[in-house]
PDB file of C-alpha atoms in Angstrom:
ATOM      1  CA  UNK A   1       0.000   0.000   0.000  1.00  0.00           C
ATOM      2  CA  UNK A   2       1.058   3.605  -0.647  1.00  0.00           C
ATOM      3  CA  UNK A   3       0.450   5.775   1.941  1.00  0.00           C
ATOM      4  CA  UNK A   4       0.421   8.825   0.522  1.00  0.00           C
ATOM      5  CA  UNK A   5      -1.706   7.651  -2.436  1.00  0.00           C
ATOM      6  CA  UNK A   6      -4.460   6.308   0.372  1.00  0.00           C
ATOM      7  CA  UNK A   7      -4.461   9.559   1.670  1.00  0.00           C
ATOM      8  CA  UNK A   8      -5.128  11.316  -1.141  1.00  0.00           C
ATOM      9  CA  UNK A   9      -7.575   8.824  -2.021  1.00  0.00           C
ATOM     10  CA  UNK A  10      -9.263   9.782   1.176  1.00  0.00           C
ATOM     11  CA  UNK A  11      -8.922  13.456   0.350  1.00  0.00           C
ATOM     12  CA  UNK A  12     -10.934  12.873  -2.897  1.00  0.00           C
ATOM     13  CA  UNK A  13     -13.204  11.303  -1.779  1.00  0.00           C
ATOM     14  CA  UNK A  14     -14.274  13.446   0.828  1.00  0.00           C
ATOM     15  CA  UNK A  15     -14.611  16.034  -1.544  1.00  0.00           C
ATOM     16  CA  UNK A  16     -11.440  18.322  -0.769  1.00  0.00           C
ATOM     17  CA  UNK A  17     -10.722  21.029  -3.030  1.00  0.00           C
ATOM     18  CA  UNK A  18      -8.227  23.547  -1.429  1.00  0.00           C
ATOM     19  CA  UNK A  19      -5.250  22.485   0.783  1.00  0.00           C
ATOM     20  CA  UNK A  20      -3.056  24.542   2.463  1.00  0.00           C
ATOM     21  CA  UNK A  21       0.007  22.916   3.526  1.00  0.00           C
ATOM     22  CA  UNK A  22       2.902  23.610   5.505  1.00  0.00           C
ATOM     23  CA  UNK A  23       6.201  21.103   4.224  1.00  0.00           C
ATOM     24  CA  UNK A  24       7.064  17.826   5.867  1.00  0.00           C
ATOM     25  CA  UNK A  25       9.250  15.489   4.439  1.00  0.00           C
ATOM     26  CA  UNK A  26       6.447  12.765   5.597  1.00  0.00           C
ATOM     27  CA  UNK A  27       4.029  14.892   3.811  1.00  0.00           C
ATOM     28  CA  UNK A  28       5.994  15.115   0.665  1.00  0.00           C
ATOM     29  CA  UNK A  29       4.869  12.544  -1.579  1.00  0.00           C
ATOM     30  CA  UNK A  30       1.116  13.310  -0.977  1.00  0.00           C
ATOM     31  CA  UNK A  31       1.861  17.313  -1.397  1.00  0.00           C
ATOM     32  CA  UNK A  32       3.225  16.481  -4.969  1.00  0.00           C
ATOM     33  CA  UNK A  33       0.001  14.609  -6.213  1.00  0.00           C
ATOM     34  CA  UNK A  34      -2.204  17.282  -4.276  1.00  0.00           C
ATOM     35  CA  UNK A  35      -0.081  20.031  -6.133  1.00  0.00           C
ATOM     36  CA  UNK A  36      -0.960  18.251  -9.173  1.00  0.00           C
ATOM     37  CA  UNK A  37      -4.368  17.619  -8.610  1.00  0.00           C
ATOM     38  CA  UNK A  38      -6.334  20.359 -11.030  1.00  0.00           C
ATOM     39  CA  UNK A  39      -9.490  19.824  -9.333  1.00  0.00           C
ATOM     40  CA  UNK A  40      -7.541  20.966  -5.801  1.00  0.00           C
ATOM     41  CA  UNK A  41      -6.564  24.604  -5.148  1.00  0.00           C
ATOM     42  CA  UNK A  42      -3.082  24.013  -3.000  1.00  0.00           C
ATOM     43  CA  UNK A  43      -1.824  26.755  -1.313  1.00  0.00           C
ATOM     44  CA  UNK A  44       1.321  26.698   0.500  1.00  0.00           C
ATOM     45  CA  UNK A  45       1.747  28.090   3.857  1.00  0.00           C
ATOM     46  CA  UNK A  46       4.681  29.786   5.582  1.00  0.00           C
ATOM     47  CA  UNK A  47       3.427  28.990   9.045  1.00  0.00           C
ATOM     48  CA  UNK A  48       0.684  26.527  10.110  1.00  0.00           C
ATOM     49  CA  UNK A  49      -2.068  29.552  11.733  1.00  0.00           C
ATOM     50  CA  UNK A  50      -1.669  30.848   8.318  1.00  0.00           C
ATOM     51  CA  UNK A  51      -3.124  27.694   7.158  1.00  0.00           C
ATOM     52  CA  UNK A  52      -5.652  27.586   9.275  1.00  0.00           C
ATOM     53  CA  UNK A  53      -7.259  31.605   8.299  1.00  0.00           C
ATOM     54  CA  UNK A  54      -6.439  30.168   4.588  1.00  0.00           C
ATOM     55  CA  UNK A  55      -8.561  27.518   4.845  1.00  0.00           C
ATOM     56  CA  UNK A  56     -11.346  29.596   6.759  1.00  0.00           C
ATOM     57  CA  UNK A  57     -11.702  31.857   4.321  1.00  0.00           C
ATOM     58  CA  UNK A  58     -11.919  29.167   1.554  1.00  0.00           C
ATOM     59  CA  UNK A  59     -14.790  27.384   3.754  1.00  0.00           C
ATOM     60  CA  UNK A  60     -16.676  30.588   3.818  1.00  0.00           C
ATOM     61  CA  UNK A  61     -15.884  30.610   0.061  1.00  0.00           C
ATOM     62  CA  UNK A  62     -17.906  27.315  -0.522  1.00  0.00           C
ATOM     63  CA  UNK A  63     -14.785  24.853  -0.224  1.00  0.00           C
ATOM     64  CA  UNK A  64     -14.353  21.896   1.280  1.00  0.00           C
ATOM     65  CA  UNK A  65     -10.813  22.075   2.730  1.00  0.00           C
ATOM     66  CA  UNK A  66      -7.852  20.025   4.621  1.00  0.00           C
ATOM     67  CA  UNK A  67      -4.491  21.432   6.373  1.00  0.00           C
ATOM     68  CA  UNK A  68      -1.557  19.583   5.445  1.00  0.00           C
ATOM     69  CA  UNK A  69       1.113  19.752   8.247  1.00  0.00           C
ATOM     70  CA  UNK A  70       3.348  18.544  10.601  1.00  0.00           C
ATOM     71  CA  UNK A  71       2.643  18.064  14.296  1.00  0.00           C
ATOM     72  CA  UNK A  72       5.481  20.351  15.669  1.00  0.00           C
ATOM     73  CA  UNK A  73       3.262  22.924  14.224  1.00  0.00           C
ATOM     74  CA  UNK A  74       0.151  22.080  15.818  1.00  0.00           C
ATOM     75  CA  UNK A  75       1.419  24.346  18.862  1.00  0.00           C
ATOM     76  CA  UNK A  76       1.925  27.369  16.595  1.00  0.00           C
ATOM     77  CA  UNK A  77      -2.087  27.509  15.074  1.00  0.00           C
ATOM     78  CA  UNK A  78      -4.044  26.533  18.849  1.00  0.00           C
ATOM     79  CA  UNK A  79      -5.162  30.172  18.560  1.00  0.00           C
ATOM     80  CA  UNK A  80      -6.358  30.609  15.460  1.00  0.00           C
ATOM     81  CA  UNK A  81      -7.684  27.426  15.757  1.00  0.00           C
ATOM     82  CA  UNK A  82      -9.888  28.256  18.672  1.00  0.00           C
ATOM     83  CA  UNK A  83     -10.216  31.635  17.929  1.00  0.00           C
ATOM     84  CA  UNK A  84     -11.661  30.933  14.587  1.00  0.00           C
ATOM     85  CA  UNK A  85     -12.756  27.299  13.118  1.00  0.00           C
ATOM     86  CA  UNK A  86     -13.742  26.124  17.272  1.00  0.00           C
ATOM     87  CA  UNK A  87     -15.595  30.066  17.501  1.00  0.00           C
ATOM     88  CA  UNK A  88     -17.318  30.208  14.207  1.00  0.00           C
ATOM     89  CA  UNK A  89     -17.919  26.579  13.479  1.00  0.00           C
ATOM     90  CA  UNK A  90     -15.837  26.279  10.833  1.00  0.00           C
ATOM     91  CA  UNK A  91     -14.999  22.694  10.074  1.00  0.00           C
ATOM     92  CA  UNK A  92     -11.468  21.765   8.552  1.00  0.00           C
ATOM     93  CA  UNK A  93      -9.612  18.525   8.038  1.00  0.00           C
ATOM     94  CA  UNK A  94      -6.226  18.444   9.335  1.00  0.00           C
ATOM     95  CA  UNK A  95      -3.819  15.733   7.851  1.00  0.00           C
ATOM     96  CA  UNK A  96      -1.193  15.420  10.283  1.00  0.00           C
ATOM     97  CA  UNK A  97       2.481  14.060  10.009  1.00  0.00           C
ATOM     98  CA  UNK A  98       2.447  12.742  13.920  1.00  0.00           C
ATOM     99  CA  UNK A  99       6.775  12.887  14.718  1.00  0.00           C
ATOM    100  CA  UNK A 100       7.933  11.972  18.048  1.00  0.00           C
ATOM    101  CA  UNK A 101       7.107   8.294  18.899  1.00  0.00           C
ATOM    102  CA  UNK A 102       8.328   4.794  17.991  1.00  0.00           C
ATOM    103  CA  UNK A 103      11.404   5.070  15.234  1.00  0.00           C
ATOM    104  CA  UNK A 104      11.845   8.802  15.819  1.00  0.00           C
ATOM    105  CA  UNK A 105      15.595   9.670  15.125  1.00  0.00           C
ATOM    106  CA  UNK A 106      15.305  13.463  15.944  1.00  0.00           C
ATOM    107  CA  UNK A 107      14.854  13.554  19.776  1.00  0.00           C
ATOM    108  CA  UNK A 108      13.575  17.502  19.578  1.00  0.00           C
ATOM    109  CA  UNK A 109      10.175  15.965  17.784  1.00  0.00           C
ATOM    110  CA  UNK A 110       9.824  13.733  20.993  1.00  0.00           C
ATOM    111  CA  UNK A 111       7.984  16.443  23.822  1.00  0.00           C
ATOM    112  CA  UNK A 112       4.900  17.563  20.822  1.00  0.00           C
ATOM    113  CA  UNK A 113       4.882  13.998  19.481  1.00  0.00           C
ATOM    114  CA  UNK A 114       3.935  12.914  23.491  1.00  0.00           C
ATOM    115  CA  UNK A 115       1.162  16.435  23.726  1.00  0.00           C
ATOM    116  CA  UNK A 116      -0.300  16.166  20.296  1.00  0.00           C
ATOM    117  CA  UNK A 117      -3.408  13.972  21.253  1.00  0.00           C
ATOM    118  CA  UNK A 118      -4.045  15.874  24.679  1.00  0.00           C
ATOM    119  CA  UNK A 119      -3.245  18.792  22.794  1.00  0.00           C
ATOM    120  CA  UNK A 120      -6.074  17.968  20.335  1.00  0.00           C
ATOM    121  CA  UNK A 121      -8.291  16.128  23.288  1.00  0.00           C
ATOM    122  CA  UNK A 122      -8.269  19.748  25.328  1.00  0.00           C
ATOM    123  CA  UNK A 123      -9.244  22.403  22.424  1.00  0.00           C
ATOM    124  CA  UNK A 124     -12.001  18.839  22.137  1.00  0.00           C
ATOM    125  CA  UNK A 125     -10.769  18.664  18.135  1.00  0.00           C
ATOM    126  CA  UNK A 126     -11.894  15.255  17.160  1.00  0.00           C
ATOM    127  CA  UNK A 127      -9.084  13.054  15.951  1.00  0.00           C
ATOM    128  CA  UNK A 128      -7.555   9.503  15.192  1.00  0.00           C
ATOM    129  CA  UNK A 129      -4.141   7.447  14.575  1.00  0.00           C
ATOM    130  CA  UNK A 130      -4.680   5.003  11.486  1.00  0.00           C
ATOM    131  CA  UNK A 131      -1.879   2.932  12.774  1.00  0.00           C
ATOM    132  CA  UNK A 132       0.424   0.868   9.987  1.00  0.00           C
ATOM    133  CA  UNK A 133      -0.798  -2.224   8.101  1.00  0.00           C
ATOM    134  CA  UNK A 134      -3.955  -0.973   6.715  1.00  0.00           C
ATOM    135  CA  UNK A 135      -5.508  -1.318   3.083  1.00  0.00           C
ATOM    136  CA  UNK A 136      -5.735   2.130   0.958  1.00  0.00           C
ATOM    137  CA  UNK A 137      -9.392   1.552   1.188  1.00  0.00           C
ATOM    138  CA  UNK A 138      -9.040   1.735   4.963  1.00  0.00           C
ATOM    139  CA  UNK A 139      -6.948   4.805   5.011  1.00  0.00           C
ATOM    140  CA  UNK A 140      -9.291   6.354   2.436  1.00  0.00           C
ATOM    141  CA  UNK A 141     -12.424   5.509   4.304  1.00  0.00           C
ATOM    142  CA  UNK A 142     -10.709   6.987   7.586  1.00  0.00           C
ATOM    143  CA  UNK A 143      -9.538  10.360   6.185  1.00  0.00           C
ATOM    144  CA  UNK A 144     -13.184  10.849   4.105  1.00  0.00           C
ATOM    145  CA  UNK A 145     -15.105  10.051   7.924  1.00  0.00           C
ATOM    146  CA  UNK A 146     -12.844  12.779   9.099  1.00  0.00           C
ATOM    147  CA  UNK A 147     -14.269  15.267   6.991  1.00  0.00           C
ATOM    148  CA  UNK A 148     -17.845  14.025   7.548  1.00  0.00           C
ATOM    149  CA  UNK A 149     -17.068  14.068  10.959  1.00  0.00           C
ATOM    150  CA  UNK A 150     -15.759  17.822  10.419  1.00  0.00           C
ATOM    151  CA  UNK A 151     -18.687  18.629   8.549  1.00  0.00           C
ATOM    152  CA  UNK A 152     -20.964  17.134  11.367  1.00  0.00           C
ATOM    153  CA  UNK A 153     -19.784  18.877  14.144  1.00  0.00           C
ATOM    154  CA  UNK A 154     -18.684  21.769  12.127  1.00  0.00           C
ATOM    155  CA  UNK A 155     -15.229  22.044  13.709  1.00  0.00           C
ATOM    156  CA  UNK A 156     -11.770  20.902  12.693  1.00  0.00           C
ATOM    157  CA  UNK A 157     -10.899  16.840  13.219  1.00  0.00           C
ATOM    158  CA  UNK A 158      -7.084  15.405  12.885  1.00  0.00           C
ATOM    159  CA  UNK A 159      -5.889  12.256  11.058  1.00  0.00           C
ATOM    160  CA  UNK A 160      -2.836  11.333  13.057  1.00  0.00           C
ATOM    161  CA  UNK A 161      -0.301   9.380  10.261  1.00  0.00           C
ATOM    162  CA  UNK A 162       2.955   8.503  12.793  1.00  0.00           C
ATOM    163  CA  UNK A 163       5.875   7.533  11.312  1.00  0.00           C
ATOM    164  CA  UNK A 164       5.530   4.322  11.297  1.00  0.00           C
ATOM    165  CA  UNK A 165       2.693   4.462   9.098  1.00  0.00           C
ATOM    166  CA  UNK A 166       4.494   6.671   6.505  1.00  0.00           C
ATOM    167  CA  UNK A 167       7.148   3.870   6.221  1.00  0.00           C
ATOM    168  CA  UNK A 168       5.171   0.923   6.228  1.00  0.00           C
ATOM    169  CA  UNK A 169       1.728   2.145   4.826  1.00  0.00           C
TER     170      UNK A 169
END
């Protein structure tokens, strides 16, 4: 299985049509076949909040729309995420590289990889970990339910991919 192709698979069909993204080298493979995607407006973003009022103001412009990023960067957007998407109901799908656990080589990714699920659990941001070893159509059908899920509650919800699903898919 590829992961990044599941993921975009999941993307599709839920329907996404901007992403703003933030780079990861995770995240790299799935940011080239979004950036190629004509049917996806991909914008990327210098800092992760900046995603975040990006993809606001493409929701209030009638699209459906998913943050690319990195989990280190979850701690930079918690305002703007509150302060906007949690405030005004804004739902947003947030595809998130999750560093820091098992096979992590770069020990400074370690402290957000352990407070990126309480993190999410406190500003009460939906989210899940589609753990390694599962079919595309699993990973698709997990990142589209995310969305719905989004959609539903109208607030943002996290797919958690940790490294050992990017290397293992």
């Amino acid at each position: 299985m590829n992961p990044s192709l599941a993921v975009y698979r999941g993307l599709k069909s839920a329907g996404i049509d901007f992403a703003a993204s933030v780079p990861c080298v995770n995240l790299q493979a799935l940011l080239d076949l979004v950036a190629r995607d004509p049917d996806i407006i991909h914008i990327p973003a210098t800092r992760e909040e900046e995603g975040v009022g990006l993809c606001a103001g493409a929701w209030m412009g009638g699209r459906r729309t998913a943050l690319l990023m990195q989990n280190s960067g979850l701690g930079n957007c918690i305002n703007a995420l509150a302060s906007l998407d949690l405030l005004y109901g804004i739902p947003l799908l947030m595809i998130i590289s999750h560093r820091g656990g098992a096979g992590e080589s770069i020990i400074g990714q370690v402290p957000m990889g352990r407070l990126t699920q309480p993190l999410l659990d406190a500003m009460q941001i939906p989210n899940i970990s589609i753990p390694p070893g599962q079919t595309e159509e699993a990973v698709a059908g997990a990142v589209a339910g995310a969305w719905q899920d989004a959609l539903g509650s109208r607030r943002p919800s996290a797919v958690l991919l940790d490294l050992l699903f990017w290397r293992g898919g």
